[in-house]
Amino acid sequence: MNAIPYAQAATVAQADPRPPGFWSRFAWFAPAVVVLLAVTLYPTAVVLWLSVHRTRLYEVIEGVGLANYASVITSPAFIELSINSLLYVFGALALVLPLGLAGALALQNLARGAALVRTLLLLPWTLSMGVVGCFWLWLLNPSYGPISFLLRSLGLEPGLMLGDPSLALVLVIAVTAWWSFPYVMVMMSASLQSIPAELYEAIEIDGGGLRARLRHAVWPHIAPTLGSTALTLGILYLTLITMILVLTGGGPLGSTATWSFEVFSSAFRSVDLSPSSVISVVVLLVNLFLGYLYSRLTGRVSG
């Protein structure tokens, strides 16, 4: 009597190649998939749709194909935004990477008080970008800021500083580097601690000094981490809005406006959203390329 149910169960098991608990395991990932579709894929699809149409706010007027891309990418305003964005990203990286590496090397060679110094150096990264922007907005105030007071006491005229079109982007880059260099320092410190002590001893036995240690021990170990950290911060800087919004609001005269800031600001002041959608697609493509480089780099390191 019991042979038939057992035979039926065996037949069902052979017919269904999926392992037991297949749907229950899928259910664990279902909430994450729903959130991903809701906050990432759906808005991306909407932006792609708006970028090939002429719109009145979110109302689609007519399809124009790639004409929006041609008009936006060839415009002088987009070229200026591109220059500002590249200067901002590479300028901040040029400051933050050496500062973070120098901080990590200093902490590694610091015998006493390393914990206190590490805590103080990590303080900027623990603050929100809004707080950092307000703090530096006060420091750089041309009327009553401490930096302007110090410059005047030295016989120098501070000028408008953040209100100077030729200086504003440089100051925004410096503030961004001050805020984010602790992240590089932490990553470099972790990489430096992974270097075997035997490697330092071997270099010392061979008569190598500080230069040999940096060249043959430190640099080969930290180079992959430094590259992945630079890519991570590059993606962050390309999408950063709050710091620029608080410090300069994209001014003066658009000298600190970047791709992402223009997308943010034009979404509130423009009737036709297609130009900002085109710039959003450009930022997406650049970030996807940087993400691809990051995955290749981290995969090569782990491999």
Tab-separated table of C-alpha atoms in Angstrom:
chain	number	residue	atom	x	y	z
A	1	MET	CA	0.000	0.000	0.000
A	2	ASN	CA	2.880	2.343	0.725
A	3	ALA	CA	4.735	1.552	-2.485
A	4	ILE	CA	2.633	3.897	-4.638
A	5	PRO	CA	3.289	7.100	-2.638
A	6	TYR	CA	7.014	6.345	-2.531
A	7	ALA	CA	7.055	5.760	-6.292
A	8	GLN	CA	5.164	8.979	-6.919
A	9	ALA	CA	7.586	10.907	-4.703
A	10	ALA	CA	10.560	9.455	-6.569
A	11	THR	CA	8.989	10.375	-9.899
A	12	VAL	CA	8.396	13.980	-8.752
A	13	ALA	CA	11.947	14.249	-7.423
A	14	GLN	CA	13.366	13.064	-10.748
A	15	ALA	CA	11.122	15.411	-12.739
A	16	ASP	CA	12.070	18.516	-10.719
A	17	PRO	CA	15.839	19.133	-11.016
A	18	ARG	CA	15.750	21.979	-8.510
A	19	PRO	CA	17.141	21.159	-5.070
A	20	PRO	CA	14.826	21.074	-2.030
A	21	GLY	CA	14.079	24.516	-0.640
A	22	PHE	CA	14.641	26.323	-3.956
A	23	TRP	CA	11.734	28.744	-3.574
A	24	SER	CA	12.420	29.294	0.113
A	25	ARG	CA	15.968	30.409	-0.686
A	26	PHE	CA	14.657	32.703	-3.411
A	27	ALA	CA	12.280	34.260	-0.889
A	28	TRP	CA	15.245	35.438	1.181
A	29	PHE	CA	16.443	37.592	-1.740
A	30	ALA	CA	13.013	38.768	-2.877
A	31	PRO	CA	12.891	41.879	-0.602
A	32	ALA	CA	16.328	42.990	-1.779
A	33	VAL	CA	15.328	42.471	-5.409
A	34	VAL	CA	12.138	44.493	-4.903
A	35	VAL	CA	14.073	47.347	-3.265
A	36	LEU	CA	16.657	47.242	-6.067
A	37	LEU	CA	13.936	47.478	-8.694
A	38	ALA	CA	12.159	50.282	-6.828
A	39	VAL	CA	15.100	52.589	-6.031
A	40	THR	CA	17.603	51.806	-8.788
A	41	LEU	CA	16.359	50.107	-11.926
A	42	TYR	CA	12.986	51.832	-12.224
A	43	PRO	CA	14.361	55.419	-11.817
A	44	THR	CA	17.143	54.566	-14.270
A	45	ALA	CA	14.608	53.379	-16.820
A	46	VAL	CA	12.573	56.569	-16.329
A	47	VAL	CA	15.657	58.747	-16.863
A	48	LEU	CA	16.558	56.844	-20.027
A	49	TRP	CA	12.982	57.298	-21.293
A	50	LEU	CA	12.959	61.043	-20.530
A	51	SER	CA	16.358	61.549	-22.177
A	52	VAL	CA	14.971	60.649	-25.614
A	53	HIS	CA	11.822	62.777	-25.315
A	54	ARG	CA	10.931	66.419	-24.998
A	55	THR	CA	9.047	66.915	-21.755
A	56	ARG	CA	7.038	69.446	-19.785
A	57	LEU	CA	8.128	68.434	-16.290
A	58	TYR	CA	7.292	64.705	-16.225
A	59	GLU	CA	4.767	64.927	-19.057
A	60	VAL	CA	6.191	63.536	-22.289
A	61	ILE	CA	5.493	65.867	-25.221
A	62	GLU	CA	7.173	64.108	-28.115
A	63	GLY	CA	9.964	61.675	-28.866
A	64	VAL	CA	13.136	63.180	-30.327
A	65	GLY	CA	15.460	60.182	-30.224
A	66	LEU	CA	19.129	61.066	-29.832
A	67	ALA	CA	18.634	64.738	-30.708
A	68	ASN	CA	18.720	65.626	-26.999
A	69	TYR	CA	22.112	63.956	-26.641
A	70	ALA	CA	23.515	65.784	-29.655
A	71	SER	CA	22.299	69.198	-28.488
A	72	VAL	CA	23.402	68.763	-24.873
A	73	ILE	CA	26.811	67.162	-25.411
A	74	THR	CA	27.860	69.724	-28.048
A	75	SER	CA	26.724	72.745	-26.013
A	76	PRO	CA	29.322	75.063	-24.419
A	77	ALA	CA	27.579	74.724	-21.052
A	78	PHE	CA	28.079	70.948	-21.047
A	79	ILE	CA	31.737	71.341	-22.002
A	80	GLU	CA	32.226	73.728	-19.084
A	81	LEU	CA	30.462	71.285	-16.753
A	82	SER	CA	32.686	68.471	-18.015
A	83	ILE	CA	35.843	70.477	-17.373
A	84	ASN	CA	34.660	71.391	-13.871
A	85	SER	CA	33.734	67.780	-13.116
A	86	LEU	CA	37.065	66.374	-14.276
A	87	LEU	CA	39.024	69.073	-12.464
A	88	TYR	CA	37.044	68.424	-9.315
A	89	VAL	CA	37.488	64.640	-9.373
A	90	PHE	CA	41.148	64.492	-10.366
A	91	GLY	CA	42.077	67.524	-8.284
A	92	ALA	CA	40.551	66.013	-5.153
A	93	LEU	CA	42.203	62.651	-5.850
A	94	ALA	CA	45.567	64.348	-6.392
A	95	LEU	CA	45.296	65.805	-2.897
A	96	VAL	CA	43.545	63.051	-0.974
A	97	LEU	CA	45.681	60.082	-2.053
A	98	PRO	CA	49.068	61.516	-0.955
A	99	LEU	CA	47.536	62.907	2.246
A	100	GLY	CA	45.944	59.584	3.151
A	101	LEU	CA	49.094	57.619	2.372
A	102	ALA	CA	51.256	60.043	4.356
A	103	GLY	CA	48.874	59.781	7.309
A	104	ALA	CA	48.952	55.981	7.191
A	105	LEU	CA	52.766	55.901	7.061
A	106	ALA	CA	52.990	58.382	9.933
A	107	LEU	CA	50.616	56.345	12.094
A	108	GLN	CA	52.542	53.153	11.363
A	109	ASN	CA	55.791	54.700	12.565
A	110	LEU	CA	54.243	56.538	15.522
A	111	ALA	CA	55.317	54.843	18.750
A	112	ARG	CA	53.232	56.730	21.331
A	113	GLY	CA	49.857	58.399	21.083
A	114	ALA	CA	48.905	56.629	17.843
A	115	ALA	CA	45.349	55.972	19.026
A	116	LEU	CA	44.732	59.642	19.880
A	117	VAL	CA	46.242	60.886	16.625
A	118	ARG	CA	44.236	58.332	14.643
A	119	THR	CA	41.027	59.486	16.316
A	120	LEU	CA	41.739	63.133	15.554
A	121	LEU	CA	42.600	62.376	11.924
A	122	LEU	CA	39.426	60.336	11.483
A	123	LEU	CA	37.219	63.160	12.773
A	124	PRO	CA	36.522	64.830	9.375
A	125	TRP	CA	35.226	61.573	7.874
A	126	THR	CA	32.754	61.116	10.729
A	127	LEU	CA	31.065	64.446	9.965
A	128	SER	CA	28.326	64.841	7.396
A	129	MET	CA	29.034	66.836	4.265
A	130	GLY	CA	26.540	69.476	5.357
A	131	VAL	CA	28.347	70.021	8.650
A	132	VAL	CA	31.735	70.097	6.911
A	133	GLY	CA	30.436	72.604	4.369
A	134	CYS	CA	29.032	74.931	7.045
A	135	PHE	CA	32.251	74.662	9.067
A	136	TRP	CA	34.442	75.633	6.130
A	137	LEU	CA	31.949	78.266	5.006
A	138	TRP	CA	32.585	79.976	8.338
A	139	LEU	CA	36.353	79.476	8.132
A	140	LEU	CA	36.504	80.954	4.623
A	141	ASN	CA	34.144	83.849	5.212
A	142	PRO	CA	35.902	86.925	3.757
A	143	SER	CA	34.507	89.296	6.412
A	144	TYR	CA	34.878	87.537	9.766
A	145	GLY	CA	36.326	84.086	9.037
A	146	PRO	CA	39.473	82.952	10.896
A	147	ILE	CA	41.380	82.312	7.666
A	148	SER	CA	40.700	85.803	6.327
A	149	PHE	CA	41.694	87.272	9.706
A	150	LEU	CA	44.959	85.305	9.626
A	151	LEU	CA	45.729	86.439	6.089
A	152	ARG	CA	45.089	90.079	6.967
A	153	SER	CA	47.338	89.789	10.014
A	154	LEU	CA	50.085	88.608	7.657
A	155	GLY	CA	49.523	91.593	5.388
A	156	LEU	CA	47.678	89.639	2.697
A	157	GLU	CA	44.306	90.464	1.189
A	158	PRO	CA	42.058	87.361	1.271
A	159	GLY	CA	39.659	88.571	-1.399
A	160	LEU	CA	36.268	86.934	-1.820
A	161	MET	CA	37.683	83.379	-1.611
A	162	LEU	CA	34.597	81.236	-2.268
A	163	GLY	CA	33.124	84.191	-4.165
A	164	ASP	CA	36.115	84.372	-6.517
A	165	PRO	CA	35.442	82.446	-9.777
A	166	SER	CA	39.153	81.703	-10.233
A	167	LEU	CA	39.584	80.370	-6.681
A	168	ALA	CA	36.266	78.822	-5.688
A	169	LEU	CA	36.798	75.425	-7.351
A	170	VAL	CA	40.279	75.111	-5.831
A	171	LEU	CA	38.861	75.745	-2.362
A	172	VAL	CA	36.012	73.268	-2.880
A	173	ILE	CA	38.569	70.655	-3.961
A	174	ALA	CA	40.661	71.365	-0.852
A	175	VAL	CA	37.653	71.057	1.468
A	176	THR	CA	36.590	67.809	-0.200
A	177	ALA	CA	40.098	66.401	0.200
A	178	TRP	CA	40.171	67.407	3.879
A	179	TRP	CA	36.853	65.640	4.449
A	180	SER	CA	37.683	62.408	2.618
A	181	PHE	CA	41.399	61.800	3.222
A	182	PRO	CA	40.716	59.755	6.430
A	183	TYR	CA	39.068	57.099	4.258
A	184	VAL	CA	42.269	56.742	2.246
A	185	MET	CA	44.290	56.688	5.462
A	186	VAL	CA	42.228	53.820	6.888
A	187	MET	CA	42.505	51.796	3.684
A	188	MET	CA	46.230	52.386	3.443
A	189	SER	CA	46.753	51.540	7.111
A	190	ALA	CA	45.025	48.191	6.607
A	191	SER	CA	47.150	47.520	3.538
A	192	LEU	CA	50.371	48.456	5.313
A	193	GLN	CA	49.589	46.133	8.211
A	194	SER	CA	49.311	43.210	5.794
A	195	ILE	CA	52.965	43.527	4.732
A	196	PRO	CA	54.977	40.655	6.282
A	197	ALA	CA	57.621	41.725	8.778
A	198	GLU	CA	60.005	39.210	7.192
A	199	LEU	CA	60.017	41.296	4.030
A	200	TYR	CA	61.298	44.327	5.937
A	201	GLU	CA	63.929	42.151	7.624
A	202	ALA	CA	65.115	40.766	4.293
A	203	ILE	CA	65.491	44.275	2.850
A	204	GLU	CA	67.389	45.367	5.949
A	205	ILE	CA	69.719	42.366	5.718
A	206	ASP	CA	70.445	43.241	2.083
A	207	GLY	CA	71.441	46.726	3.183
A	208	GLY	CA	68.391	48.524	1.865
A	209	GLY	CA	67.213	51.757	3.449
A	210	LEU	CA	63.955	53.639	3.543
A	211	ARG	CA	63.817	54.035	-0.229
A	212	ALA	CA	64.248	50.301	-0.769
A	213	ARG	CA	61.518	49.537	1.765
A	214	LEU	CA	59.098	51.891	0.059
A	215	ARG	CA	59.927	50.588	-3.407
A	216	HIS	CA	60.130	46.829	-2.826
A	217	ALA	CA	57.866	46.281	0.195
A	218	VAL	CA	55.363	49.107	0.604
A	219	TRP	CA	54.455	50.051	-2.956
A	220	PRO	CA	53.781	46.521	-4.371
A	221	HIS	CA	51.400	45.819	-1.484
A	222	ILE	CA	49.511	49.108	-1.416
A	223	ALA	CA	49.239	49.797	-5.171
A	224	PRO	CA	46.112	47.631	-5.762
A	225	THR	CA	44.404	49.038	-2.666
A	226	LEU	CA	45.356	52.564	-3.671
A	227	GLY	CA	43.873	52.014	-7.128
A	228	SER	CA	40.595	50.601	-5.830
A	229	THR	CA	40.333	53.403	-3.265
A	230	ALA	CA	40.885	56.010	-5.978
A	231	LEU	CA	38.130	54.458	-8.109
A	232	THR	CA	35.738	54.362	-5.143
A	233	LEU	CA	36.356	58.023	-4.334
A	234	GLY	CA	36.143	58.959	-8.008
A	235	ILE	CA	32.619	57.523	-8.161
A	236	LEU	CA	31.782	59.355	-4.936
A	237	TYR	CA	33.104	62.699	-6.173
A	238	LEU	CA	31.212	62.423	-9.466
A	239	THR	CA	27.911	62.117	-7.606
A	240	LEU	CA	28.689	64.518	-4.765
A	241	ILE	CA	26.258	67.423	-4.468
A	242	THR	CA	25.926	68.489	-0.822
A	243	MET	CA	29.438	69.891	-0.413
A	244	ILE	CA	29.138	72.082	-3.505
A	245	LEU	CA	25.590	73.105	-2.630
A	246	VAL	CA	26.564	74.323	0.850
A	247	LEU	CA	29.862	75.971	-0.058
A	248	THR	CA	29.095	77.750	-3.334
A	249	GLY	CA	25.711	76.683	-4.703
A	250	GLY	CA	27.462	75.968	-8.002
A	251	GLY	CA	28.746	79.533	-8.307
A	252	PRO	CA	30.185	81.998	-8.692
A	253	LEU	CA	29.253	82.186	-12.372
A	254	GLY	CA	28.976	78.403	-12.560
A	255	SER	CA	32.671	77.889	-11.801
A	256	THR	CA	31.980	75.054	-9.328
A	257	ALA	CA	29.005	73.412	-11.057
A	258	THR	CA	29.565	69.757	-11.954
A	259	TRP	CA	27.503	67.174	-13.838
A	260	SER	CA	25.658	65.896	-10.788
A	261	PHE	CA	25.084	69.362	-9.359
A	262	GLU	CA	23.633	70.546	-12.662
A	263	VAL	CA	21.258	67.571	-12.729
A	264	PHE	CA	20.147	68.365	-9.183
A	265	SER	CA	19.659	72.091	-9.718
A	266	SER	CA	18.058	71.897	-13.173
A	267	ALA	CA	15.491	69.408	-11.878
A	268	PHE	CA	14.017	72.265	-9.804
A	269	ARG	CA	14.286	75.151	-12.248
A	270	SER	CA	13.725	73.631	-15.699
A	271	VAL	CA	10.455	72.811	-17.405
A	272	ASP	CA	12.065	70.392	-19.869
A	273	LEU	CA	13.790	67.616	-17.930
A	274	SER	CA	15.378	65.984	-20.951
A	275	PRO	CA	18.719	67.901	-20.789
A	276	SER	CA	19.256	66.955	-17.145
A	277	SER	CA	18.252	63.378	-18.007
A	278	VAL	CA	20.944	63.304	-20.686
A	279	ILE	CA	23.564	64.466	-18.187
A	280	SER	CA	22.315	61.833	-15.738
A	281	VAL	CA	22.897	59.161	-18.373
A	282	VAL	CA	26.417	60.493	-18.953
A	283	VAL	CA	27.167	60.280	-15.217
A	284	LEU	CA	25.694	56.772	-15.156
A	285	LEU	CA	27.892	55.608	-18.021
A	286	VAL	CA	31.029	57.090	-16.467
A	287	ASN	CA	30.225	55.474	-13.112
A	288	LEU	CA	29.553	52.133	-14.805
A	289	PHE	CA	32.950	52.357	-16.490
A	290	LEU	CA	34.645	53.177	-13.189
A	291	GLY	CA	32.743	50.348	-11.522
A	292	TYR	CA	33.941	47.972	-14.239
A	293	LEU	CA	37.526	49.070	-13.631
A	294	TYR	CA	37.016	48.604	-9.905
A	295	SER	CA	35.658	45.070	-10.336
A	296	ARG	CA	38.531	44.143	-12.641
A	297	LEU	CA	41.074	45.552	-10.221
A	298	THR	CA	39.621	43.933	-7.120
A	299	GLY	CA	39.110	40.655	-8.981
A	300	ARG	CA	42.738	40.653	-10.091
A	301	VAL	CA	43.887	41.317	-6.527
A	302	SER	CA	41.700	38.580	-5.013
A	303	GLY	CA	42.657	36.197	-7.802
